[in-house]
C-alpha cells in the first residue's frame, strides 16, 4: 500500500529533536523556527514533559469518557488558572478542526440558527463546518459547501453589523492573528466593536486560538491583547507539545446537557498528561515572558535586512514579508542553511513560529542566514 500523496515533501527525514534543534537521519542539525505549524510550544522532548507522559503511559493511556478521569479535571483547573478564564468550562477533543467544529455546533444549538460569519484569508480546519468557514475554495468540497458561511474583510465592523442584523447568524468565528492566511489581524477597536455587536444581536463570538494560544502571542490567549470577552475560545496546536489534543473553552452562558457533544479520543489519560505537563512547563520556565522578550529582540535584529517590507504578527507568531515570492528563499533556508520556517497563503511571507523556549542567539543565527540567502539568491 502507498501513502495517499497529498503532501509536497522536502527531502529531510528527522529522527531526533531536542528543544529547538532537529537532527535528521544523516546527522545534520536544523534550527526549528516553525515548530511543525506552531505545535511544539515548550521545546522538543522537554524532560519534564517526557517524564510526565512516560509515567502516564506506564500506568494507563486510554479509556473512554464514560468513566471518571481526574486528569481532565486537573487540566481544566490549570488551564483556567493560566488563562484567567476560571469561570469557563472545558470540552476536550483531539485537534483544532474538531475544536472549531464543536464550537460552531454549540453556537448553532444555542441560537437555533445556522449561518456563520468568517473573514477573508481565514483558516479554521479541514472538517465539515470548520473548512466551510475557511477562505480557501480549493479545500472545500461540495459536501462542505452546504454550510452557509459569509466571508467579510477584517476591520470593517459596519459590514459585520449589517449581516448580523439579518437575524440568521449563529456565530462569528475569527482568529485573533491569522495563521495560514498570513499574520493579518484585527485592530483592538475592531475586536471591541465585534464583541458589542455580537452581544447586541445574540450571536456567539468564537475566538480561534488554535495557533495563537498558549502564550505564543505574548499573552496566554491573543484575544487578551484587546480587552474583550469572547463566548467560546478554541485551542489545540501548542496544547500538547506534539500530542494530539484540542479544547473548547465555553463561557457560563451556555448550558451543558448529556450527549450535546462527544468524542472518542478527546481527553484521554495520555492526552491530559501531555496537556498538564505543557501548562506546568510554561509556568515554571516563564515561557510567555520569553515570548515577549524574544519578540522585542527579533523586531530590532531584523531591521538590518532592508529587503523586508513588513514584520507582521505578535510574540512568537511572526511573519516576515518581502515584495517577492519567498518559495525559493524558504527552500534555501531549509536545504542549505538548515533552518525551518513556514509559508502562508501570502506567498511573499516567511512564517516564524519557534518553540517558546527559543533564544535570542537563535534569532541571530536566523538573521545571518537570511542575509546570506538573500545575497546568494541575487
Coordinates of C-alpha atoms in Angstrom, one line a residue:
X1 CA 0.0 0.0 0.0
X2 CA 1.2 3.5 -0.9
X3 CA 0.6 6.7 1.1
X4 CA -2.1 8.9 -0.3
X5 CA 0.0 11.6 -1.9
X6 CA -1.3 14.9 -0.6
X7 CA 1.8 16.5 0.9
X8 CA 4.7 18.0 -1.1
X9 CA 7.7 16.9 0.9
X10 CA 11.2 18.3 1.5
X11 CA 13.9 15.7 1.3
X12 CA 14.6 15.7 5.0
X13 CA 13.9 12.8 7.5
X14 CA 14.0 13.9 11.1
X15 CA 15.0 11.2 13.6
X16 CA 15.6 13.2 16.8
X17 CA 14.9 16.6 18.3
X18 CA 15.9 18.5 21.5
X19 CA 14.4 21.9 22.4
X20 CA 14.8 24.0 19.1
X21 CA 17.1 21.6 17.3
X22 CA 16.1 18.8 14.9
X23 CA 18.5 16.2 13.7
X24 CA 18.0 14.2 10.5
X25 CA 19.0 10.7 9.5
X26 CA 22.3 12.0 8.1
X27 CA 23.2 13.7 11.4
X28 CA 22.5 17.2 10.1
X29 CA 21.1 19.6 12.7
X30 CA 18.4 22.1 11.9
X31 CA 17.2 25.1 13.8
X32 CA 13.4 24.8 14.2
X33 CA 11.7 28.2 13.8
X34 CA 8.4 26.6 12.7
X35 CA 7.6 24.1 15.4
X36 CA 5.6 21.9 13.0
X37 CA 2.9 24.5 12.3
X38 CA 3.3 26.0 15.8
X39 CA 2.7 22.8 17.6
X40 CA 5.9 22.5 19.7
X41 CA 5.3 25.0 22.4
X42 CA 7.8 24.0 25.2
X43 CA 10.6 22.6 23.1
X44 CA 11.1 19.1 21.6
X45 CA 11.5 16.3 24.1
X46 CA 11.3 18.6 27.0
X47 CA 12.5 16.5 30.0
X48 CA 9.6 17.2 32.4
X49 CA 7.1 16.6 29.6
X50 CA 8.7 13.3 28.6
X51 CA 8.7 12.2 32.2
X52 CA 5.0 13.0 32.7
X53 CA 3.9 11.4 29.5
X54 CA 6.1 8.3 30.1
X55 CA 4.8 7.9 33.7
X56 CA 1.2 8.1 32.4
X57 CA 1.9 5.7 29.5
X58 CA 3.2 3.2 32.0
X59 CA 0.0 3.4 34.1
X60 CA -3.0 3.9 31.7
X61 CA -3.0 5.6 28.3
X62 CA -6.7 5.5 27.4
X63 CA -10.2 4.7 28.5
X64 CA -13.5 6.1 27.4
X65 CA -15.2 9.2 28.6
X66 CA -17.9 7.0 30.2
X67 CA -15.7 6.8 33.3
X68 CA -14.2 9.4 35.7
X69 CA -10.8 10.9 34.7
X70 CA -9.4 13.2 37.4
X71 CA -6.7 14.3 34.9
X72 CA -9.4 16.1 32.9
X73 CA -10.4 18.0 36.0
X74 CA -6.8 18.9 36.8
X75 CA -6.1 20.0 33.2
X76 CA -9.3 22.2 33.2
X77 CA -8.4 23.8 36.6
X78 CA -4.8 24.5 35.4
X79 CA -5.9 25.9 32.1
X80 CA -8.5 28.1 33.8
X81 CA -5.8 29.5 36.1
X82 CA -3.2 30.0 33.4
X83 CA -5.6 31.8 31.1
X84 CA -7.6 33.7 33.7
X85 CA -10.8 32.1 32.4
X86 CA -11.7 30.3 35.7
X87 CA -15.5 30.6 35.1
X88 CA -15.3 28.9 31.7
X89 CA -15.9 25.2 31.1
X90 CA -13.6 22.9 29.0
X91 CA -14.6 20.3 26.4
X92 CA -11.6 18.2 25.3
X93 CA -11.1 16.9 21.8
X94 CA -8.2 15.8 19.6
X95 CA -7.5 18.6 17.1
X96 CA -8.0 22.3 16.2
X97 CA -10.5 21.4 13.5
X98 CA -12.5 19.3 15.9
X99 CA -12.4 22.1 18.4
X100 CA -13.8 24.6 15.9
X101 CA -16.4 22.1 14.7
X102 CA -17.7 21.7 18.2
X103 CA -17.6 25.4 18.9
X104 CA -19.7 26.1 15.9
X105 CA -22.1 23.3 16.9
X106 CA -22.5 24.8 20.4
X107 CA -23.3 28.2 18.8
X108 CA -25.8 26.7 16.5
X109 CA -27.5 24.8 19.3
X110 CA -27.6 27.9 21.4
X111 CA -29.1 30.2 18.8
X112 CA -31.0 27.7 16.7
X113 CA -29.5 29.4 13.7
X114 CA -27.1 28.2 11.0
X115 CA -25.2 31.0 9.2
X116 CA -21.6 31.7 10.1
X117 CA -19.6 34.9 9.6
X118 CA -15.9 34.3 8.9
X119 CA -13.2 36.5 7.5
X120 CA -11.1 36.8 4.4
X121 CA -8.0 34.6 4.5
X122 CA -9.2 32.7 7.5
X123 CA -8.2 29.1 8.2
X124 CA -10.3 27.1 10.8
X125 CA -9.6 23.5 9.8
X126 CA -10.5 20.8 7.3
X127 CA -13.6 19.2 8.8
X128 CA -17.1 20.0 7.7
X129 CA -18.2 23.3 9.2
X130 CA -14.6 24.3 10.0
X131 CA -13.5 24.0 6.4
X132 CA -16.6 25.8 5.2
X133 CA -15.5 28.7 7.3
X134 CA -12.0 28.6 5.8
X135 CA -11.3 31.0 3.0
X136 CA -9.8 28.6 0.5
X137 CA -12.1 27.2 -2.1
X138 CA -9.5 24.6 -3.1
X139 CA -10.1 22.6 0.1
X140 CA -13.8 23.0 0.3
X141 CA -15.6 20.0 -1.2
X142 CA -19.2 20.3 -2.4
X143 CA -20.4 18.4 0.7
X144 CA -18.7 21.1 2.9
X145 CA -20.1 23.9 0.8
X146 CA -23.6 23.1 2.1
X147 CA -22.7 25.1 5.1
X148 CA -23.9 28.7 4.9
X149 CA -20.8 31.0 5.5
X150 CA -20.3 34.7 4.7
X151 CA -16.8 36.0 4.4
X152 CA -16.0 39.6 5.2
X153 CA -12.9 41.7 5.3
X154 CA -11.2 42.4 8.6
X155 CA -11.6 45.7 10.4
X156 CA -14.9 46.7 8.7
X157 CA -17.4 46.5 11.5
X158 CA -20.2 48.1 9.5
X159 CA -20.2 45.1 7.2
X160 CA -20.4 42.7 10.1
X161 CA -23.2 44.6 11.7
X162 CA -25.2 44.7 8.5
X163 CA -25.0 40.9 8.3
X164 CA -25.9 40.2 11.9
X165 CA -29.0 42.4 11.7
X166 CA -30.4 39.9 9.1
X167 CA -31.1 37.7 12.1
X168 CA -29.9 34.3 10.8
X169 CA -26.3 34.2 12.1
X170 CA -25.4 31.8 14.8
X171 CA -21.7 32.7 15.2
X172 CA -18.8 34.9 14.2
X173 CA -15.6 33.0 14.1
X174 CA -12.2 34.8 13.9
X175 CA -8.5 34.2 14.5
X176 CA -7.0 37.0 16.6
X177 CA -3.9 36.6 14.5
X178 CA -4.4 34.8 11.2
X179 CA -2.0 31.9 10.7
X180 CA -2.1 30.3 7.3
X181 CA -3.7 33.5 6.0
X182 CA -0.6 35.5 6.6
X183 CA -0.4 37.0 10.1
X184 CA -3.1 39.7 9.5
X185 CA -5.1 40.7 12.5
X186 CA -8.0 42.9 13.5
X187 CA -7.4 46.1 15.4
X188 CA -8.4 46.5 19.1
X189 CA -11.1 48.9 18.0
X190 CA -12.5 46.2 15.6
X191 CA -12.4 43.4 18.2
X192 CA -14.1 45.5 20.9
X193 CA -16.8 46.6 18.4
X194 CA -17.2 43.0 17.3
X195 CA -17.9 41.9 20.9
X196 CA -20.5 44.5 21.3
X197 CA -22.3 43.9 18.0
X198 CA -22.4 40.1 18.6
X199 CA -23.9 40.6 22.1
X200 CA -26.5 43.0 20.7
X201 CA -27.6 40.5 18.1
X202 CA -27.4 37.3 20.2
X203 CA -24.6 36.0 18.0
X204 CA -21.9 33.8 19.5
X205 CA -18.4 35.2 19.3
X206 CA -15.8 32.4 18.7
X207 CA -12.1 33.2 19.0
X208 CA -10.0 30.6 17.2
X209 CA -6.8 30.4 19.2
X210 CA -5.7 27.1 17.7
X211 CA -2.4 28.5 16.6
X212 CA -2.2 31.8 18.6
X213 CA -3.0 30.4 22.0
X214 CA -0.8 29.1 24.8
X215 CA 1.5 32.1 25.2
X216 CA 2.5 32.3 21.6
X217 CA 1.4 35.9 21.2
X218 CA 3.0 37.2 24.4
X219 CA -0.3 36.7 26.4
X220 CA -1.9 33.3 27.2
X221 CA -4.5 33.9 24.5
X222 CA -4.0 36.5 21.8
X223 CA -7.5 38.0 22.2
X224 CA -6.4 39.2 25.6
X225 CA -4.3 41.9 23.8
X226 CA -7.7 43.6 23.0
X227 CA -9.5 43.5 26.3
X228 CA -12.5 41.5 25.1
X229 CA -14.5 38.6 26.5
X230 CA -15.4 36.0 23.8
X231 CA -18.2 33.5 24.3
X232 CA -16.1 30.5 23.1
X233 CA -12.3 30.0 22.6
X234 CA -10.8 27.1 20.7
X235 CA -7.2 25.9 21.2
X236 CA -5.1 22.9 20.1
X237 CA -1.6 23.2 18.5
X238 CA 0.5 24.2 21.4
X239 CA -1.7 22.5 23.9
X240 CA 0.0 19.1 23.9
X241 CA 3.6 19.9 22.5
X242 CA 3.0 17.3 19.7
X243 CA 0.5 15.1 21.4
X244 CA -2.9 15.4 19.6
X245 CA -5.2 17.4 21.9
X246 CA -7.7 20.2 21.4
X247 CA -10.0 22.2 23.6
X248 CA -13.2 24.3 23.5
X249 CA -13.4 26.8 26.3
X250 CA -17.1 27.6 26.8
X251 CA -18.4 30.6 28.8
X252 CA -21.0 30.2 31.5
X253 CA -23.8 31.5 29.3
X254 CA -24.0 28.0 27.6
X255 CA -25.8 25.1 29.3
X256 CA -24.4 21.6 29.0
X257 CA -26.5 18.6 28.6
X258 CA -25.7 14.9 28.2
X259 CA -25.0 14.0 24.6
X260 CA -24.7 17.6 23.4
X261 CA -21.0 17.0 22.5
X262 CA -18.9 13.8 22.4
X263 CA -15.6 12.4 21.3
X264 CA -13.8 9.0 21.4
X265 CA -10.2 10.1 21.9
X266 CA -10.5 13.6 23.3
X267 CA -9.4 14.0 26.9
X268 CA -7.7 10.6 27.1
X269 CA -5.4 10.0 30.1
X270 CA -2.3 10.3 28.0
X271 CA -3.5 13.5 26.2
X272 CA -4.3 15.1 29.6
X273 CA -0.9 14.1 31.0
X274 CA 0.7 15.9 28.0
X275 CA -1.6 18.9 28.4
X276 CA -0.8 19.2 32.1
X277 CA 2.9 19.0 31.5
X278 CA 2.8 21.8 28.9
X279 CA 1.0 24.1 31.3
X280 CA 3.4 23.3 34.1
X281 CA 6.4 24.0 31.9
X282 CA 5.0 27.2 30.5
X283 CA 4.6 28.4 34.1
X284 CA 7.8 27.1 35.6
X285 CA 10.0 28.3 32.7
X286 CA 8.3 31.7 32.3
X287 CA 7.8 31.0 28.6
X288 CA 5.2 33.7 28.0
X289 CA 7.7 36.3 29.2
X290 CA 10.3 34.7 27.0
X291 CA 8.0 35.1 24.0
X292 CA 7.7 38.8 24.7
X293 CA 11.4 39.2 25.2
X294 CA 12.4 37.4 22.1
X295 CA 9.8 39.2 20.0
X296 CA 11.3 42.6 21.1
X297 CA 14.8 41.3 20.2
X298 CA 13.6 39.9 16.8
X299 CA 11.9 43.2 15.8
X300 CA 15.2 45.1 16.4
X301 CA 17.5 42.4 14.9
X302 CA 15.6 42.0 11.7
X303 CA 16.0 45.8 10.9
X304 CA 19.4 45.1 9.3
X305 CA 17.7 43.4 6.3
X306 CA 16.4 46.2 4.0
X307 CA 14.6 43.7 1.7
X308 CA 11.9 43.2 4.4
X309 CA 8.9 45.4 3.8
X310 CA 7.0 44.5 6.9
X311 CA 7.0 42.3 10.0
X312 CA 3.6 41.1 11.0
X313 CA 2.0 39.3 14.0
X314 CA 2.8 39.3 17.7
X315 CA 5.0 37.4 20.2
X316 CA 6.5 34.3 18.6
X317 CA 3.8 34.2 15.9
X318 CA 5.5 36.4 13.3
X319 CA 5.6 36.9 9.5
X320 CA 8.5 38.5 7.6
X321 CA 7.1 40.0 4.4
X322 CA 9.0 40.7 1.2
X323 CA 7.9 42.1 -2.2
X324 CA 8.6 38.8 -4.0
X325 CA 7.6 35.1 -3.7
X326 CA 9.6 33.6 -0.9
X327 CA 9.3 29.9 -2.0
X328 CA 13.0 29.7 -3.3
X329 CA 14.2 31.6 -0.2
X330 CA 12.4 29.3 2.2
X331 CA 13.7 26.2 0.4
X332 CA 17.3 27.6 0.5
X333 CA 16.9 28.3 4.2
X334 CA 15.8 24.7 4.9
X335 CA 18.1 22.8 2.5
X336 CA 21.3 24.9 2.7
X337 CA 21.1 26.9 5.9
X338 CA 19.3 24.2 7.9
X339 CA 16.6 26.4 9.3
X340 CA 12.9 25.5 9.3
X341 CA 10.5 28.4 8.6
X342 CA 6.9 28.3 7.3
X343 CA 4.9 29.6 4.4
X344 CA 1.5 31.1 4.1
X345 CA -1.3 31.9 1.6
X346 CA 0.6 35.2 1.2
X347 CA 3.4 33.9 -1.0
X348 CA 5.6 36.8 0.0
X349 CA 5.7 35.9 3.6
X350 CA 8.0 33.7 5.8
X351 CA 6.3 32.5 8.9
X352 CA 8.3 32.3 12.2
X353 CA 6.7 30.1 14.8
X354 CA 9.5 28.7 17.0
X355 CA 9.1 26.9 20.3
X356 CA 8.5 29.3 23.1
X357 CA 11.9 28.4 24.5
X358 CA 13.8 30.0 21.6
X359 CA 16.8 32.1 22.5
X360 CA 18.0 35.5 21.1
X361 CA 21.1 33.7 19.9
X362 CA 19.0 31.5 17.7
X363 CA 17.4 34.7 16.3
X364 CA 20.9 36.0 15.5
X365 CA 21.6 32.7 13.6
X366 CA 18.4 33.2 11.6
X367 CA 19.2 36.8 10.7
X368 CA 22.7 36.0 9.4
X369 CA 21.3 33.0 7.4
X370 CA 18.6 35.2 5.9
X371 CA 21.1 37.9 4.9
X372 CA 23.3 35.3 3.3
X373 CA 20.4 33.6 1.5
X374 CA 19.1 36.8 0.1
X375 CA 22.5 37.8 -1.2
X376 CA 23.0 34.4 -2.8
X377 CA 19.6 34.4 -4.5
X378 CA 20.5 37.8 -6.1

